[in-house]
Amino acid sequence: MDSTILGIESSCDDTSAAVIRNGLVLSNIIAGQKVHEAYGGVVPELASRAHQQNIIPVVDQALKQAGVDKKDLSAIAFTRGPGLLGSLLVGTSFAKGLSMALRIPLVEVNHLQAHVLAHFIKEYESDNRQPQFPFLCLLVSGGNSQIILVRHWNDMEVVGQTIDDAAGEAFDKCAKIMGLPYPGGPAVDRLAKEGNPNAFKLNKPHIPDYNYSFSGLKTSFLYLIRDEMKNNPRFIEENKADLCAALQATIIDILMQKLRKAAKDLNIREVAVAGGVSANSGLRKAFADHAEKYHWKIHVPAFSYTTDNAAMVAMSGYFKYMDKDFASMDCVPFARVEI
Ligand code: KG4
């Protein structure tokens, strides 16, 4: 019998709904929220209001595009956390209401696990190569930088993580220093292509184990610019591409060094990357280079599954649905929750 899951994602500033049938994605609709651009970051109150406006049309469009009627759904999967509480509440309440009305199971999904499980989404006319267990997943987004040991879809262990800022935050905060619009990651990526990564030397952290730190890098970037601007007020404009290239290369170096160490120590060559920063062209190239040099089998997501999306939520929900791991109607969203 077919298992058709509607996934709902509303953890931050993207309202998304997707339909997955037996692991195959039928639709994945994402409505971004332009309202935050003027503020240089996500404003939680505005995000939850925009989710309220977007959720019904987004779900409607996801069902239509999938060619699926509500009554054909097997379960509703939703992101329970981590994320912004007001945003999560919109998706959680909507999912509960719909599951109650349709009398079908409700499945709660951990947003971080969903990023990892995006690698199992199947698409029409694609080779649908999936990671083999156990594998390592580098999860890099605006809120997280973690190395996750994935033993099974429901058995994950964080073996390393950032002790302060996330990699995406480092991109965004440094981009803001240079006057680039939010989120700065994509702009840094674009400009870095024309710059020299060795033009400036930035601080790299020295912390133990497989953990990360990015706050020192941000400070070193800020001080470099502050000092240079004293002599040349046009320093940023004249060196933007080189600054972006050096910043990007340093972030990637930090990320890959710990990932290499974890892969070596744990003797794992199956390595994936997930989260918003996995869209970065330099990081993708670093993965390809490591595949060649260290004989890693790499898994890099399609661009549509790098940032927040409901297909990954529906995929996680599908696995849980198959295990009959259902949520109760009194479950509440969590702003903070581990993998
Ligand atoms: O996973 P994600 O969509 O959501 C949150 O963490 O909320 O990740 C967003 C992050 C932002 O920090 C953004 O700047 C970064 O992903 N990002 C990138 C690129 N595209 C998105 N960072 C570097 N290069 C990119 N091409």
PDB file of C-alpha atoms in Angstrom, residues 25 45 58 69 81 125 132 141 148 189-190 201 265 273 284 286 295 317 324 330:
ATOM      1  CA  VAL A  25       9.036  13.564  -3.802  1.00  0.00           C
ATOM      2  CA  GLU A  45       7.399  38.111  15.337  1.00  0.00           C
ATOM      3  CA  VAL A  58       1.540  26.705   0.435  1.00  0.00           C
ATOM      4  CA  ASP A  69      -6.212  14.828  -2.656  1.00  0.00           C
ATOM      5  CA  GLY A  81      11.956  21.916  16.628  1.00  0.00           C
ATOM      6  CA  GLU A 125      14.631  10.425 -13.289  1.00  0.00           C
ATOM      7  CA  GLN A 132      25.128   3.771   3.256  1.00  0.00           C
ATOM      8  CA  SER A 141      23.477  26.153   8.513  1.00  0.00           C
ATOM      9  CA  ILE A 148      26.932  13.820  13.002  1.00  0.00           C
ATOM     10  CA  ASP A 189      30.146  32.799  -2.363  1.00  0.00           C
ATOM     11  CA  ARG A 190      29.536  34.813  -5.560  1.00  0.00           C
ATOM     12  CA  LYS A 201      45.287  35.712   6.668  1.00  0.00           C
ATOM     13  CA  ASP A 265      39.470   8.416  13.640  1.00  0.00           C
ATOM     14  CA  VAL A 273      26.976  17.524   3.826  1.00  0.00           C
ATOM     15  CA  ARG A 284      31.158  21.592  -2.642  1.00  0.00           C
ATOM     16  CA  ALA A 286      36.302  20.837  -1.127  1.00  0.00           C
ATOM     17  CA  HIS A 295      38.616   8.116  -1.400  1.00  0.00           C
ATOM     18  CA  GLY A 317       8.110  11.629   8.623  1.00  0.00           C
ATOM     19  CA  LYS A 324       4.398   3.682  13.493  1.00  0.00           C
ATOM     20  CA  ASP A 330      -0.763  17.294  23.140  1.00  0.00           C
TER      21      ASP A 330
END
